[in-house]
mmCIF file of N, CA and C in Angstrom:
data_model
loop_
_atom_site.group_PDB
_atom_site.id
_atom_site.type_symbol
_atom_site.label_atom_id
_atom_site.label_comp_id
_atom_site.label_asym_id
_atom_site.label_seq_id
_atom_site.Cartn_x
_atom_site.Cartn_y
_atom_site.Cartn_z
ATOM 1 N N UNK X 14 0.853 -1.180 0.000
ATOM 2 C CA UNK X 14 0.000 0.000 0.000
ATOM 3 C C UNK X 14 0.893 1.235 0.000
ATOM 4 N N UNK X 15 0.874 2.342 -0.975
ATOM 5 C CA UNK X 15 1.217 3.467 -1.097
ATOM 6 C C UNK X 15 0.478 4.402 0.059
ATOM 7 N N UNK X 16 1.111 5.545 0.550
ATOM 8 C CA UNK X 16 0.437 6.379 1.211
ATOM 9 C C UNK X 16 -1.234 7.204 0.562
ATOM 10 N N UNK X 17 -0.283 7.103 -0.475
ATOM 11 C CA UNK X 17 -1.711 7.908 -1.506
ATOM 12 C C UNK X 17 -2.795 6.799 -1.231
ATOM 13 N N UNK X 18 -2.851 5.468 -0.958
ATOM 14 C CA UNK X 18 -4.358 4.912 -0.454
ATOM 15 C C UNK X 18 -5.133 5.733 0.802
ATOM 16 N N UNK X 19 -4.479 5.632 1.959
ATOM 17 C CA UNK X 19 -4.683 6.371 3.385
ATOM 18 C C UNK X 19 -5.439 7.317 3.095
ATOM 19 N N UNK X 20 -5.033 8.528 2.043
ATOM 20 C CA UNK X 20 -5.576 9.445 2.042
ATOM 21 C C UNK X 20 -6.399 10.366 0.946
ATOM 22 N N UNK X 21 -6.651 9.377 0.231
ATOM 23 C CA UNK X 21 -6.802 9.527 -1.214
ATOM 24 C C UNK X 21 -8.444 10.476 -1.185
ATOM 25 N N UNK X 22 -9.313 10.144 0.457
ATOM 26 C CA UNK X 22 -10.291 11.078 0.396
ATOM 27 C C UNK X 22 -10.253 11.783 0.642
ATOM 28 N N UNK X 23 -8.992 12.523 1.331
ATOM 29 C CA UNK X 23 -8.936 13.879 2.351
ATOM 30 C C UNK X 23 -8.634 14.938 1.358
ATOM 31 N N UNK X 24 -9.091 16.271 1.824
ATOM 32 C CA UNK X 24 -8.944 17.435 1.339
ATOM 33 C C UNK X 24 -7.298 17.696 1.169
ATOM 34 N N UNK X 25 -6.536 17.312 0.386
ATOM 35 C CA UNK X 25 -5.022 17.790 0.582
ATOM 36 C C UNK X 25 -5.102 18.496 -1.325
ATOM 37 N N UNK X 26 -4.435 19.487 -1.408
ATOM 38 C CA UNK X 26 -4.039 19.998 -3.064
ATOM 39 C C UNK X 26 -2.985 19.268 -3.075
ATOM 40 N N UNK X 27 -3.021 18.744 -4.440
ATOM 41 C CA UNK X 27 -1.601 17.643 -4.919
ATOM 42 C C UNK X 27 -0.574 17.957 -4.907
ATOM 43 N N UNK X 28 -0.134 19.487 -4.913
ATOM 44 C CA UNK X 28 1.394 19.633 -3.623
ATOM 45 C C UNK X 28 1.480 19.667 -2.728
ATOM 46 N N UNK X 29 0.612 19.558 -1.998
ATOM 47 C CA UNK X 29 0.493 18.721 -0.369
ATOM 48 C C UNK X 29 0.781 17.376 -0.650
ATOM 49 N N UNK X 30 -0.048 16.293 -0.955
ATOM 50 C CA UNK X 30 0.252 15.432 -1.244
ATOM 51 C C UNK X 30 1.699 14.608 -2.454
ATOM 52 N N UNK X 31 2.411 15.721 -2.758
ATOM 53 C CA UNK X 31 3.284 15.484 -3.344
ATOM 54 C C UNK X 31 4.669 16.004 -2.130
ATOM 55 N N UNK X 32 4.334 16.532 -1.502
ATOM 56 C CA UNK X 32 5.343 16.744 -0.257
ATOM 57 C C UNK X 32 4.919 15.933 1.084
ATOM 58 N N UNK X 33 3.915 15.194 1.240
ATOM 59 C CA UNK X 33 3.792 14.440 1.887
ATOM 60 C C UNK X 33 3.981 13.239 1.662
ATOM 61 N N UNK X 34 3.910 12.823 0.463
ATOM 62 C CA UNK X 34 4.439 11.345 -0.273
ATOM 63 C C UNK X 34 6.344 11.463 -0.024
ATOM 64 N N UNK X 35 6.815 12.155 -0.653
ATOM 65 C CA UNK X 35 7.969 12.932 -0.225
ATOM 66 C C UNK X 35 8.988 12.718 1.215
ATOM 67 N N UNK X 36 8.070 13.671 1.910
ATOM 68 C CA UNK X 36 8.000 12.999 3.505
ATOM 69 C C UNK X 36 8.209 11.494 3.911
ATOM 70 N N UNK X 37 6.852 10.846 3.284
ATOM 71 C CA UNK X 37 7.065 9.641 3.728
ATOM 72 C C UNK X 37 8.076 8.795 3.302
ATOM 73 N N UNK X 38 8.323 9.331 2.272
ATOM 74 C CA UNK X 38 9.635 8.226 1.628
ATOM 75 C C UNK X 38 10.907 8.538 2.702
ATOM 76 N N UNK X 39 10.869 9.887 2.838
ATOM 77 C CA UNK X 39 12.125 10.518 3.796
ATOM 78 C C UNK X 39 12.249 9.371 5.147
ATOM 79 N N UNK X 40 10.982 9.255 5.546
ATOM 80 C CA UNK X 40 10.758 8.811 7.158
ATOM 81 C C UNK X 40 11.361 7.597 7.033
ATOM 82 N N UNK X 41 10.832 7.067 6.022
ATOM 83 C CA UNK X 41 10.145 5.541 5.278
ATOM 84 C C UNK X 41 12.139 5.135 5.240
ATOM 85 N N UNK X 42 12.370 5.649 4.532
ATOM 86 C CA UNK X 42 14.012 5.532 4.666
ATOM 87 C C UNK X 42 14.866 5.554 5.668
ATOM 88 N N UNK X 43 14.859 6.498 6.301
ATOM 89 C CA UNK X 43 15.810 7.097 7.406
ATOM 90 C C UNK X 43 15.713 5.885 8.080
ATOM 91 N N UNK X 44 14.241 5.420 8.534
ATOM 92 C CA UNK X 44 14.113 4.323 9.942
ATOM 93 C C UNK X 44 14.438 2.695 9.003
ATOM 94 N N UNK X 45 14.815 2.995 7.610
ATOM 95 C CA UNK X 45 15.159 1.632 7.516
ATOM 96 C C UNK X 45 14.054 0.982 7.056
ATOM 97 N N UNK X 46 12.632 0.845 6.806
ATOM 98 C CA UNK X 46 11.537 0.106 6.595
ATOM 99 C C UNK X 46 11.367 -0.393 4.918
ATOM 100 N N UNK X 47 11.327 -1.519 4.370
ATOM 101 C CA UNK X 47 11.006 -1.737 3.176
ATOM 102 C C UNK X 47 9.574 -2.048 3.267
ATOM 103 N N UNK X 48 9.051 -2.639 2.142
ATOM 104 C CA UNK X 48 7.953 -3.432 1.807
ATOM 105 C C UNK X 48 7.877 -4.380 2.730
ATOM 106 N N UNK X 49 8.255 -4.879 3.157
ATOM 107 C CA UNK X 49 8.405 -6.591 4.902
ATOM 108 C C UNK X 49 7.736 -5.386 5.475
ATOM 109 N N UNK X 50 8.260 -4.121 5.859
ATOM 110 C CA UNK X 50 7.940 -3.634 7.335
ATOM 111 C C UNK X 50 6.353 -2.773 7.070
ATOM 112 N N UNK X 51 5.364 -3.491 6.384
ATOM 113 C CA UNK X 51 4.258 -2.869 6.346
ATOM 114 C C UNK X 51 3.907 -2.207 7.046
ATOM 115 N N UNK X 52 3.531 -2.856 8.726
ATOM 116 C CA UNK X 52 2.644 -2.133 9.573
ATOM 117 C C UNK X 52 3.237 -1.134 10.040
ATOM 118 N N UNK X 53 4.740 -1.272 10.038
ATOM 119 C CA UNK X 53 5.355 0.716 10.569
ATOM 120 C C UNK X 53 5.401 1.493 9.397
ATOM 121 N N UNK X 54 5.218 1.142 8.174
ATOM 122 C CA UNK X 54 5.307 2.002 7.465
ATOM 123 C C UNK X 54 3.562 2.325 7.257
ATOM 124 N N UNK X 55 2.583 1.587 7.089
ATOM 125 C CA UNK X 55 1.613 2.361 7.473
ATOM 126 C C UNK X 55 1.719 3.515 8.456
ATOM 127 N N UNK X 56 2.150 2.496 10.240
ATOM 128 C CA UNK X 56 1.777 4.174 10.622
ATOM 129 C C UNK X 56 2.819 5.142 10.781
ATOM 130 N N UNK X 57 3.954 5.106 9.716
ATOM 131 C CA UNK X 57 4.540 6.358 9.254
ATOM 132 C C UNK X 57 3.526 7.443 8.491
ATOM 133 N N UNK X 58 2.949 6.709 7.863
ATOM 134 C CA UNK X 58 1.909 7.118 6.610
ATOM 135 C C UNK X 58 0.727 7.745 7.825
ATOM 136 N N UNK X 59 0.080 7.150 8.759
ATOM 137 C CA UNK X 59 -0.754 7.908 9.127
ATOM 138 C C UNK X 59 -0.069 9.644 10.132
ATOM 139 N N UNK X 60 1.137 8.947 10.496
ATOM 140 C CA UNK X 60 1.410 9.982 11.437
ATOM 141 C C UNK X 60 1.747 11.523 10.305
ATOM 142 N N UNK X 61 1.989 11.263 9.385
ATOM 143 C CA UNK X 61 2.505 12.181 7.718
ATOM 144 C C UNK X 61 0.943 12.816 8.020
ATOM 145 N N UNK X 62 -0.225 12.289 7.550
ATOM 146 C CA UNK X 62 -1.194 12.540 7.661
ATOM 147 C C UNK X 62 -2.038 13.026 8.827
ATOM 148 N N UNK X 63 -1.479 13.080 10.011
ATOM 149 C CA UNK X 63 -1.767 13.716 10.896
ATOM 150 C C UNK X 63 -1.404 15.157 10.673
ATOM 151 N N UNK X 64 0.071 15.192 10.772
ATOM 152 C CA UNK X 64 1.068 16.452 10.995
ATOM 153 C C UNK X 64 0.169 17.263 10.135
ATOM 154 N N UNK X 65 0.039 16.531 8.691
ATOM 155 C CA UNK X 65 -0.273 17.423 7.396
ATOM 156 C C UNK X 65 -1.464 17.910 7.945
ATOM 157 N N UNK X 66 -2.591 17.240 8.296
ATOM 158 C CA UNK X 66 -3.977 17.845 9.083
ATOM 159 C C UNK X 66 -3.695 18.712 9.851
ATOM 160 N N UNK X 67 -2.409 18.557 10.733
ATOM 161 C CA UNK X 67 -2.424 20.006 11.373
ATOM 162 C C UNK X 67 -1.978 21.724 11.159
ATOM 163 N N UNK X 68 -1.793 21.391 9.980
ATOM 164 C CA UNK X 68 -1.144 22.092 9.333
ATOM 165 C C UNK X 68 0.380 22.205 8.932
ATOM 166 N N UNK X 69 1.254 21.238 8.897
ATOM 167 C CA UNK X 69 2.949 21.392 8.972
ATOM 168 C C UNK X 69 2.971 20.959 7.107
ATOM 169 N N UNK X 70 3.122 22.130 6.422
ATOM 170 C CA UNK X 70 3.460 21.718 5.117
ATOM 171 C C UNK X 70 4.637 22.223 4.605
ATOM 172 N N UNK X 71 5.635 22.028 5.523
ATOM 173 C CA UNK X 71 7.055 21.983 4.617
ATOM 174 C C UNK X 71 7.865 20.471 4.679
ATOM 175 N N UNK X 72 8.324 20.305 3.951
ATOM 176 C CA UNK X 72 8.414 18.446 3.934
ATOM 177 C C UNK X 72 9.741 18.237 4.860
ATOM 178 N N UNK X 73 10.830 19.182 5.222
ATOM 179 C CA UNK X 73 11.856 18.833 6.027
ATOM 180 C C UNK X 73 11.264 19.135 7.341
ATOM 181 N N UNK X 74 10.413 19.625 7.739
ATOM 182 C CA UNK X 74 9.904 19.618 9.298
ATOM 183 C C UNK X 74 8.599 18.516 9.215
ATOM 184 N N UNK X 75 8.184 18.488 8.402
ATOM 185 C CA UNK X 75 7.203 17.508 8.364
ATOM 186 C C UNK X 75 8.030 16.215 8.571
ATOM 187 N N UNK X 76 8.692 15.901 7.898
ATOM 188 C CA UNK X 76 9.929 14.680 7.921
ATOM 189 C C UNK X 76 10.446 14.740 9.954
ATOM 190 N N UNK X 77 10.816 15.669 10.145
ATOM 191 C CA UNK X 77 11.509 15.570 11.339
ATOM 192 C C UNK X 77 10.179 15.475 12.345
ATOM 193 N N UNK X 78 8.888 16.187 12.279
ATOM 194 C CA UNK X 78 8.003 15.779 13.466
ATOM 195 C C UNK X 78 7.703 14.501 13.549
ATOM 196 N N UNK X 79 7.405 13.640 12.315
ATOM 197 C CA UNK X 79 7.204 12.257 11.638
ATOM 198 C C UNK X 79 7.997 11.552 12.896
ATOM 199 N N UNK X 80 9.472 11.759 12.837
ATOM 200 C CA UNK X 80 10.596 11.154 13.146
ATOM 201 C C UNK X 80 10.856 11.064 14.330
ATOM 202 N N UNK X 81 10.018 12.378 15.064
ATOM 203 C CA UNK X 81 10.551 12.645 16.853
ATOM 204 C C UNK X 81 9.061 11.577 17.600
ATOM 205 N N UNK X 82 8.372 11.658 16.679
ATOM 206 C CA UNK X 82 7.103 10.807 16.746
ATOM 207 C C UNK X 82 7.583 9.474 17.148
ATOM 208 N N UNK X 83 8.409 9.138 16.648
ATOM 209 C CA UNK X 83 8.793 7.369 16.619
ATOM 210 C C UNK X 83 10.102 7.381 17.579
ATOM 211 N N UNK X 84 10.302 8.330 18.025
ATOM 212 C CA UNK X 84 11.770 8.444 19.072
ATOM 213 C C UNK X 84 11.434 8.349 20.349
#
């Protein structure tokens, strides 16, 4: 599952969602997770989708709240 499933109904403009896909690859990397590590990379994907709901749309702080999330 791509992130773009998660959120494919929510109100985001597709450079949101193109800096949040972005993001997730960032997170998705850094911690090491491939395709095996589904269920953390889901909730990498939801926590992306949180931040983004709260408003954090720059993808290097979005990347780092993602990250302090899982620390």
């Amino acid at each position: 599952m791509t992130i773009h499933c998660l959120f494919k109904n929510r109100p985001f403009e597709p450079e949101a969602l193109t800096m949040m896909g972005g993001a997730y690859a960032d997170v998705c990397r850094t911690l090491g997770l491939s395709e095996r590590s589904r269920a953390e990379a889901d909730a990498v994907a939801r926590k992306v989708i949180e931040f983004a709901q709260r408003g954090v749309r720059d993808r290097g702080r979005l990347r780092e709240r993602v990250l302090e999330a899982f620390r």
